[in-house]
Short mmCIF file of C-alpha atoms and ligand atoms in Angstrom, two decimals:
data_model
loop_
_atom_site.label_atom_id
_atom_site.label_comp_id
_atom_site.label_asym_id
_atom_site.label_seq_id
_atom_site.Cartn_x
_atom_site.Cartn_y
_atom_site.Cartn_z
CA UNK A 1 61.09 148.36 101.18
CA UNK A 2 64.74 148.86 100.36
CA UNK A 3 66.77 151.49 102.26
CA UNK A 4 69.53 153.30 101.03
CA UNK A 5 72.37 154.94 103.24
CA UNK A 6 73.71 157.76 101.43
CA UNK A 7 77.75 158.07 101.73
CA UNK A 8 77.59 161.18 99.31
CA UNK A 9 77.86 159.56 95.94
CA UNK A 10 76.78 161.34 92.95
CA UNK A 11 75.16 158.33 91.66
CA UNK A 12 73.25 157.27 94.99
CA UNK A 13 69.93 158.55 93.84
CA UNK A 14 70.25 156.48 90.65
CA UNK A 15 70.11 153.25 93.15
CA UNK A 16 66.93 154.39 94.71
CA UNK A 17 65.66 154.87 91.15
CA UNK A 18 66.85 151.51 89.68
CA UNK A 19 65.16 149.66 92.60
CA UNK A 20 61.74 151.82 92.47
CA UNK A 21 61.75 150.81 88.51
CA UNK A 22 61.81 147.28 89.65
CA UNK A 23 58.82 147.98 91.68
CA UNK A 24 60.31 147.91 95.01
CA UNK A 25 59.75 151.12 97.27
CA UNK A 26 63.01 152.61 98.44
CA UNK A 27 64.56 155.75 100.24
CA UNK A 28 67.51 157.46 100.73
CA UNK A 29 68.51 158.04 104.29
CA UNK A 30 71.71 159.49 105.67
CA UNK A 31 74.30 157.39 106.32
CA UNK A 32 74.44 158.17 109.91
CA UNK A 33 71.04 156.87 110.56
CA UNK A 34 70.57 155.09 114.01
CA UNK A 35 69.41 151.51 114.32
CA UNK A 36 66.14 152.59 115.86
CA UNK A 37 65.26 154.63 112.81
CA UNK A 38 66.46 151.82 110.55
CA UNK A 39 64.02 149.44 112.61
CA UNK A 40 60.97 151.75 111.90
CA UNK A 41 61.77 151.36 107.93
CA UNK A 42 61.50 147.45 108.31
CA UNK A 43 63.49 147.11 105.07
CA UNK A 44 64.08 143.68 103.60
CA UNK A 45 67.53 144.79 102.47
CA UNK A 46 69.84 147.83 102.64
CA UNK A 47 72.26 149.19 100.07
CA UNK A 48 75.16 151.04 101.03
CA UNK A 49 76.05 153.74 98.24
CA UNK A 50 79.39 154.85 96.98
CA UNK A 51 80.80 158.24 98.06
CA UNK A 52 84.00 160.51 97.54
CA UNK A 53 85.82 159.64 100.72
CA UNK A 54 88.41 156.98 101.81
CA UNK A 55 87.36 154.42 104.77
CA UNK A 56 90.53 155.39 106.66
CA UNK A 57 90.02 159.15 106.25
CA UNK A 58 89.51 161.44 109.41
CA UNK A 59 86.02 162.37 109.18
CA UNK A 60 84.93 159.76 106.37
CA UNK A 61 81.45 159.08 106.54
CA UNK A 62 80.54 156.11 108.31
CA UNK A 63 77.54 154.24 109.74
CA UNK A 64 76.72 152.13 112.95
CA UNK A 65 78.81 148.74 112.66
CA UNK A 66 76.05 146.92 113.85
CA UNK A 67 73.82 147.60 111.10
CA UNK A 68 75.77 144.53 109.60
CA UNK A 69 74.66 142.11 112.28
CA UNK A 70 70.77 142.93 111.90
CA UNK A 71 70.53 139.74 109.55
CA UNK A 72 69.13 142.10 107.02
CA UNK A 73 70.78 141.53 103.72
CA UNK A 74 73.35 144.29 102.81
CA UNK A 75 74.87 145.39 99.64
CA UNK A 76 77.68 147.74 99.25
CA UNK A 77 78.41 149.24 96.37
CA UNK A 78 81.90 151.01 95.81
CA UNK A 79 82.60 152.87 99.17
CA UNK A 80 79.81 150.78 100.47
CA UNK A 81 81.88 147.44 99.73
CA UNK A 82 85.09 149.11 101.20
CA UNK A 83 83.40 149.78 104.54
CA UNK A 84 81.86 146.34 104.66
CA UNK A 85 85.48 144.94 103.95
CA UNK A 86 86.83 147.34 106.84
CA UNK A 87 84.16 146.49 109.45
CA UNK A 88 84.67 142.70 108.72
CA UNK A 89 88.33 142.51 109.27
CA UNK A 90 89.40 143.21 105.58
CA UNK A 91 91.53 146.26 104.24
CA UNK A 92 91.36 148.77 101.92
CA UNK A 93 94.07 150.18 99.90
CA UNK A 94 94.04 153.98 99.39
CA UNK A 95 94.44 155.87 96.04
CA UNK A 96 97.11 153.25 94.62
CA UNK A 97 94.99 151.86 91.59
CA UNK A 98 92.20 154.17 90.42
CA UNK A 99 89.79 153.04 87.84
CA UNK A 100 87.40 155.17 85.93
CA UNK A 101 84.77 154.12 83.15
CA UNK A 102 84.11 150.89 81.45
CA UNK A 103 85.82 147.64 82.47
CA UNK A 104 85.36 143.95 81.79
CA UNK A 105 84.63 142.14 84.93
CA UNK A 106 85.85 138.44 85.00
CA UNK A 107 83.40 136.66 86.97
CA UNK A 108 84.59 133.50 88.75
CA UNK A 109 81.69 132.49 90.78
CA UNK A 110 78.11 133.64 90.32
CA UNK A 111 77.24 133.26 93.85
CA UNK A 112 73.87 134.61 94.54
CA UNK A 113 74.69 138.23 93.81
CA UNK A 114 76.04 137.50 90.33
CA UNK A 115 73.36 134.93 89.45
CA UNK A 116 72.76 134.70 85.55
CA UNK A 117 75.77 136.75 84.60
CA UNK A 118 78.27 135.54 82.01
CA UNK A 119 82.07 135.04 82.74
CA UNK A 120 82.73 138.18 81.06
CA UNK A 121 80.54 141.34 81.64
CA UNK A 122 80.88 145.17 81.02
CA UNK A 123 80.84 147.08 84.32
CA UNK A 124 81.41 151.06 85.25
CA UNK A 125 83.99 151.57 87.42
CA UNK A 126 84.71 155.25 89.41
CA UNK A 127 86.75 154.60 92.47
CA UNK A 128 90.49 155.74 93.95
CA UNK A 129 90.37 152.93 96.40
CA UNK A 130 89.82 149.14 96.57
CA UNK A 131 89.57 146.39 98.67
CA UNK A 132 93.23 144.83 99.37
CA UNK A 133 92.73 142.01 101.90
CA UNK A 134 89.25 139.79 101.89
CA UNK A 135 87.68 139.66 105.21
CA UNK A 136 87.43 136.05 106.38
CA UNK A 137 84.46 133.80 105.45
CA UNK A 138 83.83 135.94 102.34
CA UNK A 139 84.26 134.80 98.72
CA UNK A 140 85.63 136.64 95.73
CA UNK A 141 83.09 136.37 93.06
CA UNK A 142 84.56 138.65 90.28
CA UNK A 143 87.61 140.89 89.52
CA UNK A 144 89.03 143.07 86.71
CA UNK A 145 92.41 143.34 85.71
CA UNK A 146 93.20 146.02 88.17
CA UNK A 147 90.95 145.19 90.82
CA UNK A 148 91.23 141.76 92.32
CA UNK A 149 88.02 141.84 94.58
CA UNK A 150 85.62 143.72 92.38
CA UNK A 151 82.63 141.51 93.98
CA UNK A 152 82.27 139.62 97.01
CA UNK A 153 79.71 137.79 99.13
CA UNK A 154 78.95 136.18 102.54
CA UNK A 155 75.94 134.17 102.49
CA UNK A 156 75.96 133.04 106.06
CA UNK A 157 76.15 137.00 107.43
CA UNK A 158 73.98 137.86 104.15
CA UNK A 159 76.56 140.63 103.13
CA UNK A 160 77.34 141.63 99.40
CA UNK A 161 79.54 144.08 97.95
CA UNK A 162 80.58 145.35 94.34
CA UNK A 163 83.26 147.76 93.68
CA UNK A 164 81.34 148.83 90.35
CA UNK A 165 78.52 150.89 90.15
CA UNK A 166 75.46 148.36 89.20
CA UNK A 167 72.99 151.71 89.13
CA UNK A 168 74.72 153.13 86.10
CA UNK A 169 73.65 152.18 82.58
CA UNK A 170 77.26 151.30 81.33
CA UNK A 171 76.97 148.44 83.67
CA UNK A 172 75.10 146.40 81.14
CA UNK A 173 73.69 143.93 83.85
CA UNK A 174 73.44 146.12 86.58
CA UNK A 175 69.67 145.66 86.96
CA UNK A 176 70.07 142.19 87.13
CA UNK A 177 72.44 142.38 90.14
CA UNK A 178 70.17 144.68 91.96
CA UNK A 179 67.12 142.31 91.14
CA UNK A 180 69.31 139.57 92.45
CA UNK A 181 69.83 141.51 95.63
CA UNK A 182 66.37 143.01 95.98
CA UNK A 183 64.35 139.88 95.03
CA UNK A 184 66.47 136.67 95.24
CA UNK A 185 68.53 137.58 98.34
CA UNK A 186 66.18 140.05 100.37
CA UNK A 187 62.88 138.59 99.15
CA UNK A 188 61.26 141.94 98.91
CA UNK A 189 58.15 142.10 96.94
CA UNK A 190 57.21 143.99 93.83
CA UNK A 191 54.31 146.13 95.34
CA UNK A 192 55.28 149.67 94.52
CA UNK A 193 53.92 151.96 91.78
CA UNK A 194 53.21 155.56 91.32
CA UNK A 195 49.35 154.77 91.45
CA UNK A 196 49.42 154.16 95.11
CA UNK A 197 51.50 157.18 96.00
CA UNK A 198 48.94 159.93 95.41
CA UNK A 199 46.97 158.84 98.32
CA UNK A 200 49.70 158.49 100.76
CA UNK A 201 50.81 162.09 99.60
CA UNK A 202 47.71 163.55 100.19
CA UNK A 203 47.67 162.03 103.58
CA UNK A 204 50.87 163.18 104.51
CA UNK A 205 50.16 166.82 103.53
CA UNK A 206 46.88 166.95 105.24
CA UNK A 207 48.89 165.73 108.53
CA UNK A 208 51.68 168.25 107.92
CA UNK A 209 49.45 171.15 107.11
CA UNK A 210 46.72 170.83 109.74
CA UNK A 211 44.90 173.79 110.45
CA UNK A 212 47.28 175.98 108.65
CA UNK A 213 47.43 177.07 105.20
CA UNK A 214 49.92 176.90 102.55
CA UNK A 215 51.26 179.53 99.98
CA UNK A 216 52.71 178.13 97.05
CA UNK A 217 54.43 179.42 94.07
CA UNK A 218 53.52 178.33 90.71
CA UNK A 219 55.45 178.71 87.30
CA UNK A 220 53.25 176.62 84.88
CA UNK A 221 56.14 173.93 84.82
CA UNK A 222 55.13 170.41 85.17
CA UNK A 223 56.75 170.16 88.98
CA UNK A 224 54.94 173.05 90.31
CA UNK A 225 51.48 172.41 88.41
CA UNK A 226 51.78 168.83 89.91
CA UNK A 227 52.78 170.00 93.40
CA UNK A 228 49.94 172.32 93.33
CA UNK A 229 47.33 169.89 92.08
CA UNK A 230 48.20 167.31 94.68
CA UNK A 231 48.30 170.10 97.35
CA UNK A 232 44.87 171.26 96.37
CA UNK A 233 43.53 168.02 96.60
CA UNK A 234 44.70 167.66 100.18
CA UNK A 235 43.61 170.96 101.34
CA UNK A 236 41.24 172.61 99.06
CA UNK A 237 40.55 176.06 99.55
CA UNK A 238 43.78 176.50 102.25
CA UNK A 239 45.92 176.82 99.27
CA UNK A 240 46.98 180.03 98.07
CA UNK A 241 48.71 179.96 94.60
CA UNK A 242 50.96 182.64 93.65
CA UNK A 243 52.38 183.17 90.18
CA UNK A 244 55.36 185.67 90.14
CA UNK A 245 56.43 186.95 86.76
CA UNK A 246 60.29 187.51 87.70
CA UNK A 247 60.79 189.29 84.21
CA UNK A 248 62.96 186.28 83.07
CA UNK A 249 60.05 184.22 81.53
CA UNK A 250 60.00 183.17 78.11
CA UNK A 251 57.91 185.09 75.30
CA UNK A 252 54.22 184.71 75.96
CA UNK A 253 54.62 182.29 78.97
CA UNK A 254 52.79 184.89 81.40
CA UNK A 255 49.64 184.69 79.47
CA UNK A 256 49.62 181.11 79.22
CA UNK A 257 50.19 180.21 82.77
CA UNK A 258 47.62 182.67 84.10
CA UNK A 259 44.98 181.08 81.66
CA UNK A 260 45.77 177.81 82.64
CA UNK A 261 45.49 178.36 86.82
CA UNK A 262 42.61 180.98 86.21
CA UNK A 263 40.62 179.23 83.74
CA UNK A 264 41.36 175.70 83.21
CA UNK A 265 42.13 174.44 87.24
CA UNK A 266 40.14 177.14 88.70
CA UNK A 267 41.90 177.35 92.15
CA UNK A 268 40.01 179.62 94.68
CA UNK A 269 42.84 181.42 95.53
CA UNK A 270 45.17 182.29 92.46
CA UNK A 271 47.31 185.38 92.55
CA UNK A 272 49.46 187.17 89.91
CA UNK A 273 52.38 189.28 90.97
CA UNK A 274 54.45 191.21 88.53
CA UNK A 275 57.77 191.60 90.03
CA UNK A 276 59.70 191.79 86.94
CA UNK A 277 61.07 195.27 87.60
CA UNK A 278 62.13 194.20 90.97
CA UNK A 279 64.19 191.39 89.71
CA UNK A 280 65.86 193.12 86.64
CA UNK A 281 67.10 195.99 89.03
CA UNK A 282 68.59 193.70 91.40
CA UNK A 283 70.45 191.61 88.75
CA UNK A 284 71.71 194.99 87.11
CA UNK A 285 75.21 194.45 86.65
CA UNK A 286 75.63 191.04 88.03
CA UNK A 287 77.32 188.38 85.87
CA UNK A 288 78.28 185.62 88.41
CA UNK A 289 76.11 182.66 87.98
CA UNK A 290 75.97 181.67 91.57
CA UNK A 291 75.34 185.21 92.28
CA UNK A 292 72.77 185.45 89.76
CA UNK A 293 70.98 182.14 91.34
CA UNK A 294 71.09 183.61 94.62
CA UNK A 295 69.40 186.88 93.95
CA UNK A 296 66.69 185.21 91.94
CA UNK A 297 66.08 182.46 94.66
CA UNK A 298 66.28 184.92 97.46
CA UNK A 299 64.15 187.95 95.60
CA UNK A 300 61.69 185.26 94.99
CA UNK A 301 61.18 184.67 98.65
CA UNK A 302 60.95 187.96 99.41
CA UNK A 303 58.19 188.55 97.06
CA UNK A 304 56.51 185.81 98.48
CA UNK A 305 56.76 186.96 101.99
CA UNK A 306 55.57 190.32 101.00
CA UNK A 307 52.28 188.69 99.53
CA UNK A 308 52.03 186.58 102.45
CA UNK A 309 51.95 189.61 104.65
CA UNK A 310 49.44 190.87 102.53
CA UNK A 311 47.41 187.77 102.33
CA UNK A 312 47.65 187.54 105.86
CA UNK A 313 45.81 190.39 106.88
CA UNK A 314 43.01 189.12 104.95
CA UNK A 315 43.23 185.10 105.49
CA UNK A 316 44.65 183.62 108.75
CA UNK A 317 47.13 180.89 109.26
CA UNK A 318 49.34 180.57 106.31
CA UNK A 319 52.54 179.10 107.83
CA UNK A 320 53.89 176.86 104.89
CA UNK A 321 55.40 177.71 101.69
CA UNK A 322 54.75 174.81 99.07
CA UNK A 323 57.27 174.19 96.64
CA UNK A 324 57.52 172.04 93.36
CA UNK A 325 61.15 170.81 94.39
CA UNK A 326 61.89 167.42 92.88
CA UNK A 327 64.58 164.64 94.01
CA UNK A 328 67.31 165.90 91.25
CA UNK A 329 67.03 169.76 92.43
CA UNK A 330 68.18 168.62 95.84
CA UNK A 331 70.84 166.46 94.60
CA UNK A 332 72.48 169.06 92.71
CA UNK A 333 72.37 171.61 95.45
CA UNK A 334 74.21 168.80 97.96
CA UNK A 335 71.07 168.68 100.36
CA UNK A 336 70.57 165.08 100.60
CA UNK A 337 73.99 164.42 102.35
CA UNK A 338 76.55 166.75 103.94
CA UNK A 339 79.06 164.52 102.05
CA UNK A 340 78.37 165.19 98.40
CA UNK A 341 79.83 167.89 96.74
CA UNK A 342 78.03 170.94 95.37
CA UNK A 343 77.29 171.43 91.76
CA UNK A 344 74.85 174.40 91.49
CA UNK A 345 72.49 175.69 93.99
CA UNK A 346 69.16 175.26 92.61
CA UNK A 347 66.54 178.19 92.65
CA UNK A 348 63.80 176.06 94.64
CA UNK A 349 66.36 175.17 97.45
CA UNK A 350 68.37 178.55 97.79
CA UNK A 351 66.41 180.22 100.59
CA UNK A 352 67.12 182.93 102.72
CA UNK A 353 68.39 181.86 106.45
CA UNK A 354 65.52 184.19 108.03
CA UNK A 355 62.69 182.62 106.29
CA UNK A 356 59.38 182.80 108.14
CA UNK A 357 57.40 179.95 106.58
CA UNK A 358 58.27 176.34 106.92
CA UNK A 359 58.78 174.89 103.65
CA UNK A 360 56.49 171.69 102.37
CA UNK A 361 57.76 169.99 99.30
CA UNK A 362 55.31 167.41 98.27
CA UNK A 363 57.42 165.88 95.52
CA UNK A 364 60.81 165.99 96.66
CA UNK A 365 61.29 162.34 96.72
CA UNK A 366 60.35 161.97 92.99
CA UNK A 367 61.99 162.15 89.45
CA UNK A 368 60.57 164.11 86.63
CA UNK A 369 59.01 161.13 84.91
CA UNK A 370 57.61 159.89 88.08
CA UNK A 371 56.11 163.11 88.44
CA UNK A 372 54.57 163.41 84.92
CA UNK A 373 53.11 159.95 85.77
CA UNK A 374 51.76 161.44 89.01
CA UNK A 375 50.59 164.12 87.10
CA UNK A 376 48.42 162.15 84.29
CA UNK A 377 47.01 160.34 87.13
CA UNK A 378 45.71 163.65 88.33
CA UNK A 379 44.52 164.34 84.97
CA UNK A 380 46.64 167.28 84.53
CA UNK A 381 46.58 168.18 80.36
CA UNK A 382 49.05 167.20 78.28
CA UNK A 383 50.43 170.24 77.15
CA UNK A 384 51.37 170.98 80.94
CA UNK A 385 52.75 167.38 81.45
CA UNK A 386 54.89 167.49 78.30
CA UNK A 387 56.28 170.78 78.77
CA UNK A 388 59.96 170.99 79.01
CA UNK A 389 61.31 172.00 82.45
CA UNK A 390 62.38 175.49 82.60
CA UNK A 391 64.46 176.22 85.57
CA UNK A 392 63.57 178.45 88.49
CA UNK A 393 65.93 181.17 87.70
CA UNK A 394 64.65 181.61 84.15
CA UNK A 395 66.19 183.24 81.49
CA UNK A 396 68.60 184.59 83.97
CA UNK A 397 71.15 181.57 83.78
CA UNK A 398 70.49 181.70 79.82
CA UNK A 399 72.07 185.04 79.49
CA UNK A 400 75.66 184.38 80.00
CA UNK A 401 77.01 187.49 81.68
CA UNK A 402 75.08 190.59 82.67
CA UNK A 403 71.45 190.72 81.93
CA UNK A 404 70.02 193.89 79.84
CA UNK A 405 66.71 194.68 78.38
CA UNK A 406 68.33 194.00 75.09
CA UNK A 407 69.79 190.70 75.85
CA UNK A 408 66.51 189.49 77.27
CA UNK A 409 64.76 190.55 74.27
CA UNK A 410 67.23 188.64 71.78
CA UNK A 411 67.03 185.60 73.88
CA UNK A 412 63.18 185.30 74.09
CA UNK A 413 62.82 186.01 70.39
CA UNK A 414 65.31 183.36 69.37
CA UNK A 415 64.34 180.78 71.97
CA UNK A 416 60.64 181.49 70.47
CA UNK A 417 61.68 180.38 67.02
CA UNK A 418 63.82 177.49 68.24
CA UNK A 419 60.91 176.00 70.15
CA UNK A 420 58.37 176.95 67.37
CA UNK A 421 60.27 174.92 64.78
CA UNK A 422 60.73 172.01 67.24
CA UNK A 423 57.17 171.80 67.66
CA UNK A 424 56.12 171.98 64.04
CA UNK A 425 58.85 169.30 63.04
CA UNK A 426 57.78 166.73 65.85
CA UNK A 427 61.03 167.24 67.57
CA UNK A 428 59.69 168.80 70.81
CA UNK A 429 58.36 165.87 72.11
CA UNK A 430 61.20 163.79 71.21
CA UNK A 431 63.70 166.01 73.25
CA UNK A 432 63.78 166.30 76.89
CA UNK A 433 64.61 169.68 76.71
CA UNK A 434 65.27 172.59 74.27
CA UNK A 435 66.16 176.27 74.66
CA UNK A 436 68.53 178.94 73.31
CA UNK A 437 71.33 180.51 75.42
CA UNK A 438 72.93 184.02 74.58
CA UNK A 439 76.67 183.77 74.94
CA UNK A 440 78.42 186.94 76.45
CA UNK A 441 80.66 187.42 73.24
CA UNK A 442 80.03 189.09 69.70
CA UNK A 443 81.26 188.19 66.58
CA UNK A 444 81.92 189.60 63.00
CA UNK A 445 79.58 188.62 60.21
CA UNK A 446 78.36 190.17 56.77
CA UNK A 447 74.52 191.12 56.21
CA UNK A 448 73.76 192.96 53.02
CA UNK A 449 77.38 194.02 51.96
CA UNK A 450 77.92 195.59 55.52
CA UNK A 451 79.66 194.26 58.42
CA UNK A 452 77.94 193.28 61.26
CA UNK A 453 79.09 192.73 65.16
CA UNK A 454 76.65 190.93 66.76
CA UNK A 455 75.83 188.47 69.40
CA UNK A 456 76.15 184.49 69.06
CA UNK A 457 73.41 182.09 70.19
CA UNK A 458 73.81 178.83 71.18
CA UNK A 459 71.26 176.26 70.88
CA UNK A 460 70.98 173.10 73.32
CA UNK A 461 68.51 170.16 72.95
CA UNK A 462 69.13 167.12 74.95
CA UNK A 463 67.47 163.77 75.55
CA UNK A 464 67.51 162.25 79.06
CA UNK A 465 65.71 160.46 81.50
CA UNK A 466 65.88 162.13 84.67
CA UNK A 467 68.36 165.27 83.76
CA UNK A 468 71.20 163.56 85.80
CA UNK A 469 72.68 162.51 82.49
CA UNK A 470 71.78 163.97 79.06
CA UNK A 471 73.14 163.46 75.41
CA UNK A 472 72.77 166.30 72.93
CA UNK A 473 69.70 165.55 70.66
CA UNK A 474 70.57 164.42 67.25
CA UNK A 475 68.43 167.05 65.38
CA UNK A 476 68.42 166.74 61.70
CA UNK A 477 70.62 169.04 59.60
CA UNK A 478 68.03 170.71 57.47
CA UNK A 479 66.13 171.33 60.57
CA UNK A 480 68.92 173.26 62.38
CA UNK A 481 69.75 174.85 59.21
CA UNK A 482 66.25 176.21 59.00
CA UNK A 483 66.15 177.39 62.56
CA UNK A 484 69.59 179.26 62.16
CA UNK A 485 68.32 180.84 59.04
CA UNK A 486 65.02 182.00 60.78
CA UNK A 487 66.98 183.33 64.03
CA UNK A 488 69.48 185.57 61.87
CA UNK A 489 67.01 186.82 59.61
CA UNK A 490 64.35 187.48 62.31
CA UNK A 491 66.18 188.59 65.34
CA UNK A 492 68.03 191.76 65.38
CA UNK A 493 71.32 191.62 67.10
CA UNK A 494 72.32 187.88 66.08
CA UNK A 495 74.64 187.13 63.42
CA UNK A 496 75.80 183.58 64.34
CA UNK A 497 74.32 180.30 65.79
CA UNK A 498 75.66 177.34 67.15
CA UNK A 499 74.40 173.77 68.13
CA UNK A 500 75.84 172.51 71.27
CA UNK A 501 76.97 168.97 71.14
CA UNK A 502 78.16 168.30 74.93
CA UNK A 503 76.91 165.65 77.23
CA UNK A 504 76.29 165.81 80.65
CA UNK A 505 78.47 164.87 82.29
CA UNK A 506 80.86 166.55 81.99
CA UNK A 507 78.78 169.36 81.03
CA UNK A 508 75.40 170.59 82.50
CA UNK A 509 72.09 171.00 80.66
CA UNK A 510 71.95 174.58 81.75
CA UNK A 511 74.98 176.96 80.85
CA UNK A 512 75.16 178.48 84.40
P1 XMP B 601 71.62 171.04 84.94
O1 XMP B 601 71.96 172.51 84.37
O2 XMP B 601 71.86 171.07 86.36
O3 XMP B 601 70.09 171.05 85.10
O4 XMP B 601 71.99 170.07 84.21
C1 XMP B 601 69.40 169.73 85.15
C2 XMP B 601 67.88 170.09 85.03
O5 XMP B 601 67.42 171.07 86.20
C3 XMP B 601 67.17 172.19 85.43
N1 XMP B 601 67.47 173.49 86.58
C4 XMP B 601 66.46 173.96 87.39
N2 XMP B 601 65.61 173.57 87.72
N3 XMP B 601 65.81 175.37 89.22
C5 XMP B 601 64.87 174.62 88.85
O6 XMP B 601 63.71 174.44 88.88
C6 XMP B 601 66.99 175.81 89.25
O7 XMP B 601 67.79 176.20 89.87
C7 XMP B 601 67.64 174.84 88.08
N4 XMP B 601 68.82 174.87 87.57
C8 XMP B 601 68.84 173.83 86.36
C9 XMP B 601 67.44 172.25 84.31
O8 XMP B 601 66.53 173.21 83.42
C10 XMP B 601 67.49 170.76 83.87
O9 XMP B 601 66.47 170.53 83.42
#
């Protein structure tokens, strides 16, 4: 396996992703991991991620220096390269020559790390600092116009470094570099496949849960359906599934989800809780996005706890709360490392401090497409697996500003039309996610000779691989026109429809 030390870089997860895609298991661990713990992983290679700090900064994230003496090959990426330079007697220049975006890499020598690369390659840079002085016994492999030491290696010590990010797709030969490190330098074996993982997960769940029981929230989404199914395989009737209707679901969704769990999966314990009035009451007058997310998250757990208390009187031993959290949820809530910056609090991981249940998240290391593959293996039907992701806080974060019954009705109707047309035209399966959002502004229009003053709807459809980056879907104009016409004609309260053409980053997929 390849161990990745996380120094807080936003693309750290992508390194793990790429390595796993090469067929080698990889895990991300905090950068301050001890030597003893590293020993337990028995890694073939170690990768040091990038990060937002400067190596000489007070409290900058660091690692045990002795990791570099273990004889295990180490590849430093960006901040990781700078740390290797610092530890090995080189020096790092702070904040002088910042570089962001695509750059041309001039390869002087291929060495082991850049094997197979041409003299000039496109790479993606994102750094404020750079290595100024090369440590003794290291060789420079490549540079850019403004960064003299863009890649280095020391084959005796098995230390390697690149200033650019091999893990992002804009570094065109990034995969080749990672392959060189993983197979050629580290000699890792290609033996990891999602297929091998369900057995391991089942074993782990059994061990963790022991004689206790798990209560789990299901939403009908891919993640919770896969998590619940794997959990069910592990502990069977000790799983209590609860579907909470928080009142912010899409049109028709409640019925669909109930049918799936009650009629198709036929879990022994499946409970439906209609908590819509509680949620809507708490959200009244709230328009701040983070506030909404917190209310949704906390209320969700409260409702659960109440259900647990009720179930505990009947059945003993419910000690765990199962969740379908996947890896990107945790990254964006800045959970994997204290050094990453927070972007949004994700619903699944915004837990109240005094929660009495222990959280169990079988999918927390997986990406969405891996979860889908796992689901396929567990024979979960395609209509569930191919469903677009739907955020935990539901429509609350797609109604910008205050949530009212009227706005909720408008959004539900519009979203339904949008999705219906996407499905009819075959574009639903070609997009990663699509939905309507209601903007908190009204605009003037004219309908049947009369002035209207009504809401604006924004349609968002994106393509993506793992939700970490996303592009707007290039839907045909005629389709957009048809959808817009239907919405304006059929939904009372809307007189203007926009199509969102922003990418992530810098935008996010959701609006709040
Ligand atoms: P953003 O808006 O961060 O969304 O680009 C990335 C993906 O995550 C989904 N999302 C959530 N999923 N709980 C979830 O379970 C949440 O709080 C949440 N917020 C966003 C979003 O729909 C997209 O697929």
